XYZ file of C-alpha atoms in Angstrom:
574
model
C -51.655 45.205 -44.976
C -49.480 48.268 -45.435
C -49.053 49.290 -49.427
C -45.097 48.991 -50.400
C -43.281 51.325 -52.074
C -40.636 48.687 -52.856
C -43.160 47.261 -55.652
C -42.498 50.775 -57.541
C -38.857 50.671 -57.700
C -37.594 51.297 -61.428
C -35.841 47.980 -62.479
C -32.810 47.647 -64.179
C -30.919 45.677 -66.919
C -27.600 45.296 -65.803
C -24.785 43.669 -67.375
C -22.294 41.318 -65.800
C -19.500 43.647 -66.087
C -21.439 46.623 -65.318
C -22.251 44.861 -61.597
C -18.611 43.934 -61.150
C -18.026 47.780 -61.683
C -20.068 48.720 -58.910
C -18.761 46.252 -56.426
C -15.559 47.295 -57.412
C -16.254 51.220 -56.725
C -18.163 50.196 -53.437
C -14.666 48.626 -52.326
C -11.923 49.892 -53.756
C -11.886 51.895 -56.887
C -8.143 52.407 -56.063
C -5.652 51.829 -53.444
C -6.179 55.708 -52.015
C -6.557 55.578 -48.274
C -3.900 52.644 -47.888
C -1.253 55.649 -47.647
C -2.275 55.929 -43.916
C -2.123 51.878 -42.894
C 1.505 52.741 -44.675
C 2.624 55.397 -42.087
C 0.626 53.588 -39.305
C 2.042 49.951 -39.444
C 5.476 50.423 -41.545
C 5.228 48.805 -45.305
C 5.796 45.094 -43.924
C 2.870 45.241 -41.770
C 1.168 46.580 -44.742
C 1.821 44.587 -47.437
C 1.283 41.561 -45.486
C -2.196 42.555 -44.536
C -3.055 43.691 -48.283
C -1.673 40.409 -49.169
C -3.768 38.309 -46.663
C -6.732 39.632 -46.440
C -8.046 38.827 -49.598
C -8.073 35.043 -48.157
C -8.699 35.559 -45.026
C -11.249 38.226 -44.914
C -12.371 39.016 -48.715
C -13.002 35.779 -49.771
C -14.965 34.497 -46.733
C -16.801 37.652 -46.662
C -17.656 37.814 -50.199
C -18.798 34.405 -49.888
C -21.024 34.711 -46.741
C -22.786 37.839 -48.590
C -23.060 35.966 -51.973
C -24.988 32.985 -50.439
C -27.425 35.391 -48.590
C -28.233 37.113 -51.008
C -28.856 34.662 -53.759
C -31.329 33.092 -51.647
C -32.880 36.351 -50.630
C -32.109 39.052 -53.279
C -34.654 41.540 -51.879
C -33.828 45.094 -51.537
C -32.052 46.116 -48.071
C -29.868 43.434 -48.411
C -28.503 42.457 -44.842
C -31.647 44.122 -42.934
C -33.797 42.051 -44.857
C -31.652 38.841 -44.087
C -31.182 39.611 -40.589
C -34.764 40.344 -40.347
C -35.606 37.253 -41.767
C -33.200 35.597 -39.739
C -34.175 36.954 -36.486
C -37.030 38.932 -36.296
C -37.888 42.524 -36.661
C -35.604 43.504 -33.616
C -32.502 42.566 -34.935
C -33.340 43.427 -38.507
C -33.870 46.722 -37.181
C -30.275 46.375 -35.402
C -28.149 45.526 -38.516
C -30.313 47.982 -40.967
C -29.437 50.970 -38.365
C -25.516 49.426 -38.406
C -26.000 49.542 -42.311
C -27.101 52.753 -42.765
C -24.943 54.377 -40.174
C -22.026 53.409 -41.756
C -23.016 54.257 -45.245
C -24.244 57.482 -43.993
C -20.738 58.534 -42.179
C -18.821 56.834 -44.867
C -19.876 59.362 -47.432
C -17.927 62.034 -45.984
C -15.054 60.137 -46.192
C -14.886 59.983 -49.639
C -15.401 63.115 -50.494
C -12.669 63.950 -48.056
C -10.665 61.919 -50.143
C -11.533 64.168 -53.543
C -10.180 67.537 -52.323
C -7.556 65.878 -50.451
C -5.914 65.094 -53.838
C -7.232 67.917 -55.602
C -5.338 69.760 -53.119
C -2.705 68.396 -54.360
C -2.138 70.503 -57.348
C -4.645 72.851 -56.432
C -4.192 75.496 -53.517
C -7.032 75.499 -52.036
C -8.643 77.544 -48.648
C -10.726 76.062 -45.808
C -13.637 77.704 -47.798
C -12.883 76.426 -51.017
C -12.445 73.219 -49.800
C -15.597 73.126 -48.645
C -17.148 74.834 -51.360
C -15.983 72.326 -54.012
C -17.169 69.372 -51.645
C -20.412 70.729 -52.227
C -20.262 70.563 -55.752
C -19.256 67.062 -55.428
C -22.009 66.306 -53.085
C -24.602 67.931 -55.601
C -23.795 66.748 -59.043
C -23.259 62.820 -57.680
C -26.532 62.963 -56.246
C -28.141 64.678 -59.171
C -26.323 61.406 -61.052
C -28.300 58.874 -58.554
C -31.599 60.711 -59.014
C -30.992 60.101 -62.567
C -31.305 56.317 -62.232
C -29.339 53.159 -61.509
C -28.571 52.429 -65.156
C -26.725 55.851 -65.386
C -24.765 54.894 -62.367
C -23.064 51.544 -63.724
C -22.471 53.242 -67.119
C -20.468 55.890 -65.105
C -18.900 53.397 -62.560
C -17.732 50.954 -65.869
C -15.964 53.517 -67.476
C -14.337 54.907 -64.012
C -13.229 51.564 -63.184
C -11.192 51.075 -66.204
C -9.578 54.514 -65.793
C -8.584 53.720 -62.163
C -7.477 50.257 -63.229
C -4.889 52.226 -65.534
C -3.864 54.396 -63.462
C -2.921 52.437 -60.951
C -1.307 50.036 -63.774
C 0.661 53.447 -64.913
C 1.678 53.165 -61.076
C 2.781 49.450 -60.719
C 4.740 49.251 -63.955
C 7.159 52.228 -63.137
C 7.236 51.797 -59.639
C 8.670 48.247 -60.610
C 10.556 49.710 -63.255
C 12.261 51.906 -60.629
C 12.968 49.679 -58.111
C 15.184 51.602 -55.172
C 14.106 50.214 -51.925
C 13.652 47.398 -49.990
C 9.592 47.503 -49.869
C 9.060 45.549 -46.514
C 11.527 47.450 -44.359
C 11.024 48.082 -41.716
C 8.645 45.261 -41.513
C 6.188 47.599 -38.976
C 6.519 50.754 -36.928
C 9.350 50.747 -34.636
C 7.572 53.497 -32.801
C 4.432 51.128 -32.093
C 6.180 47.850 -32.377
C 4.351 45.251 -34.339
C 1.116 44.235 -32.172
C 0.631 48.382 -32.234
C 1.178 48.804 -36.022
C -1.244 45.497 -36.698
C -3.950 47.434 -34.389
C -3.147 50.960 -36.358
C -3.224 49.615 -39.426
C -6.037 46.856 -39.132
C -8.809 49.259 -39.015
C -7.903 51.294 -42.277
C -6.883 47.580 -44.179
C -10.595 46.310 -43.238
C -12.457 49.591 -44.126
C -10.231 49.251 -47.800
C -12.160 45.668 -47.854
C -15.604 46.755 -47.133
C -18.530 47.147 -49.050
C -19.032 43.278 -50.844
C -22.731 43.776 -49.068
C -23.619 47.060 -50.714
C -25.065 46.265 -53.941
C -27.180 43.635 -52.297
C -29.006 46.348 -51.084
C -30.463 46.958 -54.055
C -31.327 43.980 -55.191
C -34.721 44.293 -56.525
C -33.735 47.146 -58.648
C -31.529 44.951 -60.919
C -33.567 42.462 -63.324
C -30.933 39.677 -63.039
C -30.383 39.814 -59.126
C -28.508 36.328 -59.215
C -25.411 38.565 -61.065
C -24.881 39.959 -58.300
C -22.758 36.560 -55.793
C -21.786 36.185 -59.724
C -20.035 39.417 -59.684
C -18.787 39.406 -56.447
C -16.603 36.697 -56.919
C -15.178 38.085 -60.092
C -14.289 41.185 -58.542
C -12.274 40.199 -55.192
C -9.340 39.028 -57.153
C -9.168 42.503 -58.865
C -9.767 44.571 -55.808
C -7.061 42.637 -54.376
C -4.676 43.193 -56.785
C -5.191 46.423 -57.263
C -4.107 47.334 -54.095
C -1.003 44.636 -53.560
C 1.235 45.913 -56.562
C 0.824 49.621 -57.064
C 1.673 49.498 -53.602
C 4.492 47.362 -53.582
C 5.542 49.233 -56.359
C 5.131 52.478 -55.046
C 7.214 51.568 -51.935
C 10.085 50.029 -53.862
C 10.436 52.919 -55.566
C 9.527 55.558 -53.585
C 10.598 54.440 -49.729
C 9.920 57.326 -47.185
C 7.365 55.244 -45.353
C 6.891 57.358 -42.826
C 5.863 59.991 -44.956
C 2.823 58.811 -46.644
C 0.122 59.781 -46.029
C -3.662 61.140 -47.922
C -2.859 64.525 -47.032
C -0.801 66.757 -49.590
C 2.122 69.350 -48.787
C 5.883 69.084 -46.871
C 7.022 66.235 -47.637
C 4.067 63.965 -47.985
C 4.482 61.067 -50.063
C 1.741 59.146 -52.163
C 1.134 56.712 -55.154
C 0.760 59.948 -57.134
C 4.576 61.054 -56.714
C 5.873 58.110 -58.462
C 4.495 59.194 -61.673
C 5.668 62.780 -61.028
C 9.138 61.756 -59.453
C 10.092 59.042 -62.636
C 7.626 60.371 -65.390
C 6.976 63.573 -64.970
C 4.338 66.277 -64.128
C 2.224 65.791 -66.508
C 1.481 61.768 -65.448
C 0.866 63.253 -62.458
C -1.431 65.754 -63.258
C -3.151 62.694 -65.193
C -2.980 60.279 -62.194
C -4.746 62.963 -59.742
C -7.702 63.859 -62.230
C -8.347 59.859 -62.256
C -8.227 59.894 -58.199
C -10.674 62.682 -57.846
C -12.667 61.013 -60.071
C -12.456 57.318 -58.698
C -13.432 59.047 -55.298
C -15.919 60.707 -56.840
C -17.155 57.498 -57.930
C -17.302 55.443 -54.794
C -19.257 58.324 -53.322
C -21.827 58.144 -56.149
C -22.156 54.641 -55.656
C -22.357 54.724 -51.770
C -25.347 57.021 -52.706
C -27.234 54.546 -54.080
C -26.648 52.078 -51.735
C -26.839 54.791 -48.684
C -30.365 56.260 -49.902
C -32.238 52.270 -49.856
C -30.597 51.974 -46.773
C -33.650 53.967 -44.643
C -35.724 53.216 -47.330
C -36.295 50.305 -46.642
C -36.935 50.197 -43.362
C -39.438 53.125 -43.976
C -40.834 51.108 -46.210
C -41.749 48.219 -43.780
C -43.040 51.199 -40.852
C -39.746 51.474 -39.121
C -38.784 55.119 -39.969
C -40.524 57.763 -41.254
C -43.075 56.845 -44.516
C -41.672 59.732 -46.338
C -38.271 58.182 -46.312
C -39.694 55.645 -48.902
C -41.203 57.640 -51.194
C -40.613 57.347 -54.781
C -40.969 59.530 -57.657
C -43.341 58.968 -60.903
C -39.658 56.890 -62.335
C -39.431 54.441 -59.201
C -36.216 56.262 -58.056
C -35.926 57.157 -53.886
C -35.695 60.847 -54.651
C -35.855 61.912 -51.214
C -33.697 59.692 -49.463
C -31.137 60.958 -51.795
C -31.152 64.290 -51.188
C -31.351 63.899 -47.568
C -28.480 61.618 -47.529
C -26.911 64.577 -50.023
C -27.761 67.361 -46.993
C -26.161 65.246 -44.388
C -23.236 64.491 -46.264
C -22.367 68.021 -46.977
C -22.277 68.487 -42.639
C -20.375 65.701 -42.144
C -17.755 66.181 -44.846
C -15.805 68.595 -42.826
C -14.286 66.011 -40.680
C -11.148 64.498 -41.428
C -10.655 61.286 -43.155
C -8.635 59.081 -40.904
C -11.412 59.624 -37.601
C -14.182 58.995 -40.077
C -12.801 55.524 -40.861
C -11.662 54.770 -36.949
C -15.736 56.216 -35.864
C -17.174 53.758 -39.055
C -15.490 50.655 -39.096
C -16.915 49.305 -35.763
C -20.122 49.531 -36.816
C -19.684 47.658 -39.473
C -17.875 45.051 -37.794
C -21.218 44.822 -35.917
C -23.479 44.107 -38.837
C -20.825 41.206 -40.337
C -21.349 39.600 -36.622
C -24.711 39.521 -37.290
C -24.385 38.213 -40.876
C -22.193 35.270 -39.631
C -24.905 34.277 -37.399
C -27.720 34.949 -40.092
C -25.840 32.349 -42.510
C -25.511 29.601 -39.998
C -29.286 30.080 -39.085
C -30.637 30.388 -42.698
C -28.390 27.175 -43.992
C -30.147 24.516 -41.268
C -33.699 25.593 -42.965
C -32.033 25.918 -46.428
C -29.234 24.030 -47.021
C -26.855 24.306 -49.491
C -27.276 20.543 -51.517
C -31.349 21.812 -52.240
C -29.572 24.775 -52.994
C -27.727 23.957 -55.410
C -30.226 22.090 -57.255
C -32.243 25.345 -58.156
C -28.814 26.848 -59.268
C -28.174 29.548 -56.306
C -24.663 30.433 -55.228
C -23.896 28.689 -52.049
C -20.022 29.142 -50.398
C -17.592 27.159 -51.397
C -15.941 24.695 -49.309
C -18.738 22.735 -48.770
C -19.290 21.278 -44.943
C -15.797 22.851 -43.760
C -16.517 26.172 -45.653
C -19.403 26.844 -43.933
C -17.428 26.939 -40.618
C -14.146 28.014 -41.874
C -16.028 31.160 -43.370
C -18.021 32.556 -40.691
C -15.298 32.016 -38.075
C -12.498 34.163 -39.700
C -15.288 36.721 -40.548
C -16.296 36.588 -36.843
C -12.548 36.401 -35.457
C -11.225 39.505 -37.411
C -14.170 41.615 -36.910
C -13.811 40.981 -33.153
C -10.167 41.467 -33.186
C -10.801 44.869 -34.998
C -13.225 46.017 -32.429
C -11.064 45.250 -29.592
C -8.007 46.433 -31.416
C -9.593 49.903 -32.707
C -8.700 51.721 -29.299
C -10.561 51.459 -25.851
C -11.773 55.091 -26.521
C -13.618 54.150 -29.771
C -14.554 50.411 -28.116
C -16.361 52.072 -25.160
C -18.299 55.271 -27.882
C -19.143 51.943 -29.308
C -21.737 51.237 -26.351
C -23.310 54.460 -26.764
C -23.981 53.447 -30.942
C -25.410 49.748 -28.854
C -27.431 51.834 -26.510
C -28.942 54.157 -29.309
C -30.049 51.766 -31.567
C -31.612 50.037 -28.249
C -33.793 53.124 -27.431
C -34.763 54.397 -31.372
C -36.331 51.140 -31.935
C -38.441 50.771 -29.346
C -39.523 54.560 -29.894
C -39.909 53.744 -33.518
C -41.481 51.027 -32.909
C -44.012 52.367 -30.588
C -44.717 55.068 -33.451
C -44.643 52.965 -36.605
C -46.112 49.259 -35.434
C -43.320 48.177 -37.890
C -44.934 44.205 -38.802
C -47.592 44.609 -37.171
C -48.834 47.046 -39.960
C -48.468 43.934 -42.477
C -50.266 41.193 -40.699
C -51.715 42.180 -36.965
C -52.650 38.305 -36.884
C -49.084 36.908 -37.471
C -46.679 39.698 -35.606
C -49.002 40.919 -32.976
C -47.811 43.977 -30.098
C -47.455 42.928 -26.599
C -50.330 44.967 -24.884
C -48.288 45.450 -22.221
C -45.053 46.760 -23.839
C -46.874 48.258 -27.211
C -43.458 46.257 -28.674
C -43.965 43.535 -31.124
C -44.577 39.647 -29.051
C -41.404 38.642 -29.049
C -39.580 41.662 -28.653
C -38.903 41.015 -25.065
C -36.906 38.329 -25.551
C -34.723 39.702 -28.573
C -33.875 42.854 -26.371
C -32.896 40.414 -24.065
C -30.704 38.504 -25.990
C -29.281 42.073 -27.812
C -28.369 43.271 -24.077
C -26.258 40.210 -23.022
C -24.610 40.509 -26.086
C -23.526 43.738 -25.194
C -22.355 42.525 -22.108
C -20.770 39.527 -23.622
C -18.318 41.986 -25.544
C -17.889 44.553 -23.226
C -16.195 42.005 -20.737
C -14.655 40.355 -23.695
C -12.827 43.522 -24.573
C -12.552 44.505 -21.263
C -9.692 41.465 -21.239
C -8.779 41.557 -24.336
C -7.984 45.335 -24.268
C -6.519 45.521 -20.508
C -3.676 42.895 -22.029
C -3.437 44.156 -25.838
C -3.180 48.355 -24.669
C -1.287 47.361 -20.873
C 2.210 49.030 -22.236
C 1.230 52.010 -23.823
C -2.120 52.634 -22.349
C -2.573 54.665 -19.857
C 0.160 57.163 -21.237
C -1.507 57.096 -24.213
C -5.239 58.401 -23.256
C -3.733 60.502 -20.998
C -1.545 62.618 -23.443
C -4.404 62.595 -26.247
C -7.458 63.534 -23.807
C -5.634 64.754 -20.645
C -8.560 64.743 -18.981
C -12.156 63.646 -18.588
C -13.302 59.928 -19.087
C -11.607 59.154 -21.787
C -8.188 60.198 -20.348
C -7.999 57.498 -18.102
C -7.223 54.094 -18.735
C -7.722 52.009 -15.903
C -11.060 54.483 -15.991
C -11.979 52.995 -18.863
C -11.691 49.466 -18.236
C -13.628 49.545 -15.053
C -16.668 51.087 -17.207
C -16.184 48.029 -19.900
C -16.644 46.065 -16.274
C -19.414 47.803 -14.850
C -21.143 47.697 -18.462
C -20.114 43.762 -19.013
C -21.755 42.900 -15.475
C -24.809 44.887 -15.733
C -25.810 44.153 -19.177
C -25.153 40.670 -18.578
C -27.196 40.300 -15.737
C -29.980 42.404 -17.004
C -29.768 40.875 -20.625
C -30.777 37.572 -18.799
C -33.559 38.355 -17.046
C -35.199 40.332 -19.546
C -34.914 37.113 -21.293
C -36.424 35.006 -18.673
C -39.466 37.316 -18.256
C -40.121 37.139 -22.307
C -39.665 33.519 -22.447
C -42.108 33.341 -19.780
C -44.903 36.027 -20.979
C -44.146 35.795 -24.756
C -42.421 32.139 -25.421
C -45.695 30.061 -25.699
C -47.267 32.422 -28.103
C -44.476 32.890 -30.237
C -43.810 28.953 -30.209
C -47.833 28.748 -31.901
C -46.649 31.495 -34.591
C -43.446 30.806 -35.666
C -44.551 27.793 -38.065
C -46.150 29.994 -39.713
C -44.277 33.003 -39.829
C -41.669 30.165 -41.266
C -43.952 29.061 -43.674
C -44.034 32.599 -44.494
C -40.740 33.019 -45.355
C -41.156 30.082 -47.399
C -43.780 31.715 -49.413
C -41.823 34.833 -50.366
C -38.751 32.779 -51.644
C -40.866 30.599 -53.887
C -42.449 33.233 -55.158
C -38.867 34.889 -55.751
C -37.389 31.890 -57.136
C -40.424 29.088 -57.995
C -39.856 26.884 -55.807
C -38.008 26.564 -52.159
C -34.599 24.512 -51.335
C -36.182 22.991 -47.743
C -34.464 20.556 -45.802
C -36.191 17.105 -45.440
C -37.101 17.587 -41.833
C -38.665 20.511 -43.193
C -40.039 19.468 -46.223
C -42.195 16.515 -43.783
C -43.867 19.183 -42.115
């Protein structure tokens, strides 16, 4: 049995409205960023989405995430349900997806800080730079401080950005000039184009209600976690529907907004400038350098558990879950610190188009984890032991998943056919690392030899066969999917379109593309069923002896979290 570092992690007394304040600055902490979906879709499109979403995508979300991780509130959050869910192989999937996006999503944030520094501030290429840095060190100096410093910081932040943003709504509706839906989208994209340009930036505003799960076992009260996550969607939600709407009334000039400063770039900032004066504005761009500051802080503690975990059960590197004498993940900090500061020198709008996919990915995975975990745990037994299940009851438990899985599809078909096909190479990566880490780190089989064995064959865990089977016709699966979906959705404006943004190479041609998304549905397809039939056949019987008890397992670990388990009766007889 391999020692765990996760044992050592410093715990935490959190308050109720210190965990809401972290959700909120993994979110939102602000409407900045929703200037681009503005320009993008026209203000209709916009405010429609800001003012649907919540429903339709928060709130199933939100409740998906809360019911996982009451039931499980281990640190790594989705990897560790997914893992539990599915095995190590797709654990290992949805932890990479996790961290990826965390990872990348740093940089955007910080390109968000001296984008509206910048906007009082002159600043040069180098000092932009230079002063991301900064950022980068003193928020992870903050993390390596501990957790407890973090949600006194985010608490106070979230109040100020709450303000601010009030400051915003109440003269922007004070100063109504303009009809705030008009036009209603993009004439230049026409409204299926500005719902796919805008879809991608609205979603990645909404992200992040699985992000304090991942740290789970560092708070002393873990169940205040689904608690706060259901107290903050409402404010996220507003927060973004009327300084915007405000904004826009007063302001108009949709096509002008936008996160960058200078010409005649037009933001939530320039309302207090334009009707208030300089000085509110001054005020207003302090609090959004700081609010930006803050959701980077906060994506720093979620970012570094990301790898540590999975380090910490021997799939990545052991020094990745190291801990210092005060339980905090020292190292994964700074090296998520160091590969922030490269990546912060792209811009902000292809860091959110590159992220969001990925993402969309890992909810996939979650909607399937949910369904899987509620037939051995359902929600009635549940409730009787006082964990958050979704609400709805029988009819929420389909209506939930499905609009989570629906949008997230739509948004990876609808992100572009250049970004849908780069998408295959993130598949194919995460195919390849894990058998090589897998190979090198025995993973499970580290923990119990007995229980997760390796194929002697393969040197992959027994059982792995089949899951890479499964993971490659699901590749497939989407890639013709989207193949469709895309060659109707992009058929107008296609093939002019790559062409004038690449003009040449693969990615220039249309019709080029499409025929790969073939050739990759087809293959993968065909391949991801026979690799299944071969590990049915060489693996199935084995695995079919273990799994009881691997279940049985998984039994063990959530009475021991909670004192007792919420079985079903079928599963209670056995």
């Amino acid at each position: 049995m391999s020692e765990k570092n996760t044992a050592g992690l410093k715990k935490e007394k959190l308050s109720l409205l210190g965990v809401v304040a972290l959700i909120f600055s993994f979110i939102a902490a602000g409407a900045f960023g929703i200037e681009e979906a503005i320009a993008a879709s026209g203000p209709g499109v916009t405010l429609a989405m800001l003012v649907l979403f919540p429903f339709i995508w928060c709130l199933p979300l939100g409740e998906m995430i809360s019911e996982l991780g009451s039931l499980y509130p281990t640190e790594g959050g989705a990897y560790s349900w997914a893992r539990e869910s599915f095995g190590e192989f797709w654990g290992w999937q949805v932890g990479l997806w996790g961290a990826l996006t965390t990872w990348l999503c740093q940089a955007q944030y910080v390109a968000l800080v001296v984008g509206y520094a910048s906007e009082f501030f002159d600043m040069s290429t180098g000092m932009e730079y230079a002063v991301k840095i900064a950022v980068v060190v003193i928020f992870s100096v903050i993390n390596i401080m501990g957790l407890d410093w973090l949600e006194k910081l985010e608490t106070v932040l979230m109040v100020l950005v709450l303000a601010a943003f009030g400051a915003v709504t109440v003269v922007g509706f004070m100063n109504w000039n303009y009809n705030p839906i008009s036009p209603i989208f993009n004439p230049d994209a026409g409204l299926a184009g500005s719902i796919g340009d805008g879809i991608a930036i609205i979603i990645w505003m909404y992200l992040g209600y699985e992000c304090m799960s991942n740290m789970a076992e560092e708070v002393d009260d873990p169940q205040l976690i689904p608690k706060a996550t259901r107290i903050s969607t409402p404010i996220i939600a507003l927060s973004y529907i009327l300084p915007t709407l405000a904004a826009i009334a007063a302001l108009g000039s949709w096509d002008a907004w936008s996160t960058e400063t200078g010409g005649e770039a037009v933001g939530y900032v320039d309302v207090l400038i334009q009707y208030v004066g300089n000085w509110a504005g001054v005020a207003f761009v302090i609090i959004a350098v700081l609010a930006n500051c803050s959701i980077f802080s906060s994506y720093i503690a979620h970012g570094s558990r990301a790898f540590f975990v999975m380090a910490d059960d021997n799939c990545f590197p052991k020094f990745m879950s190291k801990l210092d004498k005060r339980g905090i993940p020292t190292i994964s900090i700074i090296l998520l610190g160091i590969f922030t500061i490269i990546t912060c020198r792209f811009d902000f709008v292809t860091l959110v188009m590159a992220t969001t996919p990925i993402q969309l990915f890992l909810y996939l995975a979650l909607v399937a984890a949910v369904w899987k975990l509620r037939d051995r745990y359902p929600a009635e037994e549940r409730k009787k032991m006082g964990l958050t299940v979704m609400i709805g009851g029988r009819l929420g438990l389909i209506i939930s998943p499905l609009l989570v899985f629906a949008i997230s599809t739509f948004a990876i078909f609808s992100n572009g056919l250049d970004y849908f096909i780069a998408g295959f190479v993130m598949l194919l990566g995460g195919l390849i690392f894990y058998i090589i880490f897998k190979i090198m780190y025995k993973g499970q089989y580290l923990d119990d030899p007995e229980l997760y064995p390796l194929n002697e064959k393969t040197h992959l865990g027994l059982g792995d066969i089949t899951a890479i089977g499964s993971y490659i016709l699901a590749t497939g699966i989407i890639a013709l999917a989207g193949r469709v979906f895309i060659a109707l959705y992009e058929a107008e404006w296609g093939a002019e379109y790559y062409l004038e943004e690449y003009e040449e190479g693969i990615f220039s041609s249309f019709e080029g593309m499409l025929s790969i998304c073939s050739a990759i549905g087809i293959v993968c397809i065909l391949l991801g069923i026979i690799v299944m039939f071969i590990g049915k056949k060489t693996e199935g019987p084995k695995l079919a002896e273990l799994k009881p008890r691997r279940d049985q397992l998984m039994d063990e670990r959530i009475c021991e979290i909670h004192g007792d388990v919420p079985l079903a009766g079928k599963y209670r007889s056995k």
